[in-house]
Amino acid sequence: MTDWQNRPLDEVYAAVFIDAIVVKVRDGQVANRPVYAAIGVTLTGEKEVLGLWAGQGGEGAKFWMSVLTDLRNRGVKDVFFVVCDGLKGLPEVVANAWPAAIVQTCIVHLIRNTFRLASKRDWDALKRDVKPICTAVNAAAARATLDDLAERWGTRYAAVIRLWENAWTEFIPFLDYDLEIRKVICSTNAIESLNARYRRAVKARGHFPTEQAALKCLYLVTRSLDPTGTGRTRWAMRWKPALNAFAITFGDRFPSAETY
């Protein structure tokens, strides 16, 4: 596990998806601890779990700084997109690690939080009004649709409008790119499916005697995800159309073919 956690990584990734899950660790008394995970998508369309890091307290941007620094020290020099759940302070942390990276908030998280703040009876109507924001042709069109949303729902659900306003800077970047790129960076589904496996394993065990025991459990889950059954680090994704779009959009940042 230590060798896996410290292995060298690629110099450039098309996208890195980051998130954290909570595990229960018995340290004198049982307490919640965040475990941070990162998935990278390589320039050849393979998905790779880059590492697992145990933190203290709640999820925070300060600890993400140490995670991204670790990735950089292991060889990651550039990332086109960092997709996250909109944690406050994270864009500044990403800019410090990879100045050219674009921070994209997860649209799935944003929509999920929208519904969490609204009455269930209004979900269908809200869904119809929110969808045009996510499928807008550009940022200006999305802004106009958000204004319409605010006019219709602002009185009843001011918190929903505030949620979108606060996330707006990290929401709009993907609207500048073509459909193939939008499809793969608009959500953290790549890491949500991984977290679902992690949560099942954690739930089955209740709590762990030590932080190391929790990490070992999640590491074994990670290695079991390989569809070939050989525990390899990487496995293929349906990213080829998107990678062609990435090659055109970020051609000046793509390494030569021989290096990847």
Short mmCIF file of C-alpha atoms in Angstrom, two decimals, residues 10-236:
data_model
loop_
_atom_site.label_atom_id
_atom_site.label_comp_id
_atom_site.label_asym_id
_atom_site.label_seq_id
_atom_site.Cartn_x
_atom_site.Cartn_y
_atom_site.Cartn_z
CA ASP A 10 2.05 11.04 -15.13
CA GLU A 11 3.16 14.60 -15.80
CA VAL A 12 -0.18 15.68 -17.31
CA TYR A 13 -3.78 14.59 -16.66
CA ALA A 14 -6.83 15.60 -18.67
CA ALA A 15 -8.87 15.84 -15.47
CA VAL A 16 -8.57 15.11 -11.77
CA PHE A 17 -11.71 14.43 -9.74
CA ILE A 18 -11.40 14.98 -5.99
CA ASP A 19 -13.72 14.22 -3.10
CA ALA A 20 -13.71 12.97 0.51
CA ILE A 21 -15.66 10.37 2.44
CA VAL A 22 -16.11 10.05 6.19
CA VAL A 23 -15.04 6.96 8.14
CA LYS A 24 -15.41 6.19 11.83
CA VAL A 25 -12.15 5.59 13.71
CA ARG A 26 -11.86 4.55 17.35
CA ASP A 27 -9.18 6.76 18.86
CA GLY A 28 -10.05 6.68 22.54
CA GLN A 29 -13.61 7.26 21.38
CA VAL A 30 -15.22 6.75 17.98
CA ALA A 31 -14.92 9.88 15.83
CA ASN A 32 -15.55 10.82 12.21
CA ARG A 33 -12.45 11.21 10.05
CA PRO A 34 -12.32 12.34 6.41
CA VAL A 35 -10.43 10.25 3.88
CA TYR A 36 -9.50 12.18 0.74
CA ALA A 37 -9.42 10.50 -2.67
CA ALA A 38 -8.37 11.66 -6.13
CA ILE A 39 -8.98 10.08 -9.54
CA GLY A 40 -6.96 11.13 -12.57
CA VAL A 41 -7.91 10.62 -16.21
CA THR A 42 -4.82 10.12 -18.33
CA LEU A 43 -4.23 11.44 -21.84
CA THR A 44 -4.81 7.92 -23.18
CA GLY A 45 -8.30 7.67 -21.67
CA GLU A 46 -7.49 5.58 -18.63
CA LYS A 47 -8.81 6.15 -15.13
CA GLU A 48 -6.43 5.96 -12.19
CA VAL A 49 -6.94 6.31 -8.45
CA LEU A 50 -4.05 8.62 -7.58
CA GLY A 51 -4.10 8.08 -3.83
CA LEU A 52 -5.86 8.06 -0.47
CA TRP A 53 -5.11 10.47 2.36
CA ALA A 54 -6.45 10.43 5.93
CA GLY A 55 -7.28 13.82 7.41
CA GLN A 56 -8.43 15.27 10.72
CA GLY A 57 -11.76 16.91 11.52
CA GLY A 58 -14.05 17.90 8.66
CA GLU A 59 -13.17 18.19 4.97
CA GLY A 60 -11.19 21.38 4.40
CA ALA A 61 -9.30 23.26 1.70
CA LYS A 62 -6.19 23.42 3.88
CA PHE A 63 -5.76 19.65 3.84
CA TRP A 64 -6.48 19.54 0.11
CA MET A 65 -3.41 21.75 -0.24
CA SER A 66 -1.25 19.00 1.20
CA VAL A 67 -2.95 16.43 -1.07
CA LEU A 68 -2.32 18.44 -4.25
CA THR A 69 1.24 19.17 -3.14
CA ASP A 70 1.80 15.42 -2.74
CA LEU A 71 0.48 14.83 -6.27
CA ARG A 72 2.75 17.54 -7.62
CA ASN A 73 5.75 16.08 -5.80
CA ARG A 74 4.99 12.70 -7.36
CA GLY A 75 5.31 14.17 -10.83
CA VAL A 76 1.98 15.80 -11.79
CA LYS A 77 3.02 19.04 -13.47
CA ASP A 78 -0.25 20.04 -15.14
CA VAL A 79 -3.97 19.24 -15.02
CA PHE A 80 -6.51 20.64 -17.48
CA PHE A 81 -9.55 20.42 -15.16
CA VAL A 82 -9.96 19.81 -11.44
CA VAL A 83 -13.55 18.75 -10.74
CA CYS A 84 -14.74 19.09 -7.14
CA ASP A 85 -17.83 19.63 -5.00
CA GLY A 86 -17.46 23.41 -4.56
CA LEU A 87 -15.60 23.44 -1.25
CA LYS A 88 -14.82 27.01 -0.17
CA GLY A 89 -11.20 28.00 -0.73
CA LEU A 90 -10.42 25.10 -3.05
CA PRO A 91 -9.94 27.20 -6.24
CA GLU A 92 -7.10 29.11 -4.55
CA VAL A 93 -5.52 25.83 -3.46
CA VAL A 94 -5.71 24.41 -6.99
CA ALA A 95 -4.24 27.61 -8.47
CA ASN A 96 -1.28 27.29 -6.14
CA ALA A 97 -0.60 23.71 -7.25
CA TRP A 98 -1.39 24.02 -10.98
CA PRO A 99 -1.82 27.67 -12.07
CA ALA A 100 -3.25 26.79 -15.48
CA ALA A 101 -5.85 24.29 -14.18
CA ILE A 102 -9.55 25.12 -14.50
CA VAL A 103 -11.65 24.45 -11.39
CA GLN A 104 -15.06 23.05 -12.25
CA THR A 105 -17.72 22.54 -9.62
CA CYS A 106 -19.64 19.29 -9.88
CA ILE A 107 -23.03 19.94 -11.48
CA VAL A 108 -24.49 16.82 -9.87
CA HIS A 109 -23.58 18.12 -6.40
CA LEU A 110 -25.09 21.50 -7.25
CA ILE A 111 -28.38 20.05 -8.45
CA ARG A 112 -28.54 17.64 -5.51
CA ASN A 113 -28.09 20.52 -3.07
CA THR A 114 -30.75 22.50 -4.95
CA PHE A 115 -33.32 19.78 -4.33
CA ARG A 116 -32.19 19.43 -0.72
CA LEU A 117 -33.20 23.05 -0.13
CA ALA A 118 -36.59 22.73 -1.82
CA SER A 119 -39.86 21.02 -1.00
CA LYS A 120 -40.34 17.70 -2.78
CA ARG A 121 -43.57 18.92 -4.35
CA ASP A 122 -41.56 21.53 -6.31
CA TRP A 123 -38.80 19.20 -7.55
CA ASP A 124 -40.29 18.59 -10.99
CA ALA A 125 -40.86 22.28 -11.65
CA LEU A 126 -37.39 23.18 -10.36
CA LYS A 127 -35.82 20.50 -12.53
CA ARG A 128 -37.44 22.01 -15.62
CA ASP A 129 -36.15 25.47 -14.71
CA VAL A 130 -32.63 24.39 -13.71
CA LYS A 131 -31.93 22.17 -16.73
CA PRO A 132 -31.65 25.09 -19.22
CA ILE A 133 -28.90 26.61 -17.04
CA CYS A 134 -26.79 23.45 -17.33
CA THR A 135 -27.39 23.06 -21.08
CA ALA A 136 -26.99 26.73 -22.05
CA VAL A 137 -24.89 27.49 -25.12
CA ASN A 138 -22.64 29.87 -23.20
CA ALA A 139 -22.20 31.65 -19.88
CA ALA A 140 -24.31 34.67 -20.90
CA ALA A 141 -27.27 32.46 -21.80
CA ALA A 142 -26.86 30.55 -18.52
CA ARG A 143 -26.82 33.84 -16.58
CA ALA A 144 -30.07 34.95 -18.21
CA THR A 145 -31.68 31.63 -17.32
CA LEU A 146 -30.47 31.93 -13.73
CA ASP A 147 -32.06 35.40 -13.55
CA ASP A 148 -35.33 33.84 -14.72
CA LEU A 149 -34.96 31.17 -12.03
CA ALA A 150 -34.40 33.86 -9.40
CA GLU A 151 -37.46 35.79 -10.55
CA ARG A 152 -39.67 32.71 -10.36
CA TRP A 153 -38.31 31.00 -7.24
CA GLY A 154 -36.35 33.70 -5.38
CA THR A 155 -39.14 34.54 -2.96
CA ARG A 156 -39.89 30.95 -1.99
CA TYR A 157 -36.37 29.53 -2.16
CA ALA A 158 -33.88 32.35 -1.61
CA ALA A 159 -31.34 29.79 -0.36
CA VAL A 160 -31.43 27.99 -3.73
CA ILE A 161 -30.64 31.18 -5.62
CA ARG A 162 -27.87 32.00 -3.16
CA LEU A 163 -26.45 28.49 -3.67
CA TRP A 164 -26.20 29.05 -7.42
CA GLU A 165 -24.85 32.57 -7.06
CA ASN A 166 -22.09 31.41 -4.71
CA ALA A 167 -21.12 28.56 -7.04
CA TRP A 168 -21.38 30.58 -10.25
CA THR A 169 -17.67 31.30 -10.81
CA GLU A 170 -16.81 27.60 -10.59
CA PHE A 171 -19.99 26.51 -12.41
CA ILE A 172 -19.55 28.33 -15.72
CA PRO A 173 -16.08 27.17 -16.97
CA PHE A 174 -17.40 24.05 -18.73
CA LEU A 175 -19.82 26.18 -20.79
CA ASP A 176 -16.85 27.48 -22.79
CA TYR A 177 -16.11 24.03 -24.22
CA ASP A 178 -17.73 21.69 -26.71
CA LEU A 179 -20.23 18.98 -25.83
CA GLU A 180 -17.73 16.13 -25.57
CA ILE A 181 -15.70 17.94 -22.93
CA ARG A 182 -18.83 19.10 -21.11
CA LYS A 183 -20.06 15.52 -20.74
CA VAL A 184 -17.00 14.35 -18.85
CA ILE A 185 -16.26 17.33 -16.60
CA CYS A 186 -19.73 18.43 -15.55
CA SER A 187 -19.92 15.95 -12.67
CA THR A 188 -17.82 13.93 -10.26
CA ASN A 189 -19.57 10.70 -11.27
CA ALA A 190 -16.16 9.13 -11.89
CA ILE A 191 -15.33 9.48 -8.21
CA GLU A 192 -18.90 9.17 -6.90
CA SER A 193 -19.01 5.55 -8.13
CA LEU A 194 -15.70 4.92 -6.35
CA ASN A 195 -17.03 6.51 -3.15
CA ALA A 196 -20.14 4.33 -3.32
CA ARG A 197 -17.89 1.25 -3.17
CA TYR A 198 -15.92 2.78 -0.33
CA ARG A 199 -19.06 3.55 1.66
CA ARG A 200 -20.36 0.00 1.29
CA ALA A 201 -17.09 -1.38 2.65
CA VAL A 202 -17.02 1.15 5.49
CA LYS A 203 -20.66 0.50 6.42
CA ALA A 204 -20.06 -3.25 6.55
CA ARG A 205 -17.32 -2.75 9.17
CA GLY A 206 -18.96 -0.05 11.29
CA HIS A 207 -15.79 1.60 12.57
CA PHE A 208 -12.05 0.94 12.46
CA PRO A 209 -9.59 0.50 15.33
CA THR A 210 -7.01 2.79 13.71
CA GLU A 211 -6.62 5.23 10.85
CA GLN A 212 -4.23 2.79 9.14
CA ALA A 213 -6.85 0.03 9.26
CA ALA A 214 -9.34 2.32 7.50
CA LEU A 215 -6.81 3.17 4.79
CA LYS A 216 -5.96 -0.51 4.26
CA CYS A 217 -9.65 -1.33 3.79
CA LEU A 218 -10.12 1.44 1.22
CA TYR A 219 -6.88 0.49 -0.53
CA LEU A 220 -8.08 -3.10 -0.98
CA VAL A 221 -11.40 -1.81 -2.34
CA THR A 222 -9.46 0.38 -4.77
CA ARG A 223 -7.37 -2.49 -6.10
CA SER A 224 -10.42 -4.74 -6.42
CA LEU A 225 -12.09 -2.28 -8.82
CA ASP A 226 -9.89 -3.31 -11.74
CA PRO A 227 -12.23 -5.07 -14.22
CA THR A 228 -9.39 -7.39 -15.35
CA GLY A 229 -9.21 -8.83 -11.84
CA THR A 230 -5.44 -8.30 -11.68
CA GLY A 231 -5.45 -5.25 -9.41
CA ARG A 232 -3.79 -2.97 -11.95
CA THR A 233 -3.70 0.75 -11.28
CA ARG A 234 -5.45 1.92 -14.44
CA TRP A 235 -8.46 0.87 -16.48
CA ALA A 236 -9.96 2.25 -19.67
#
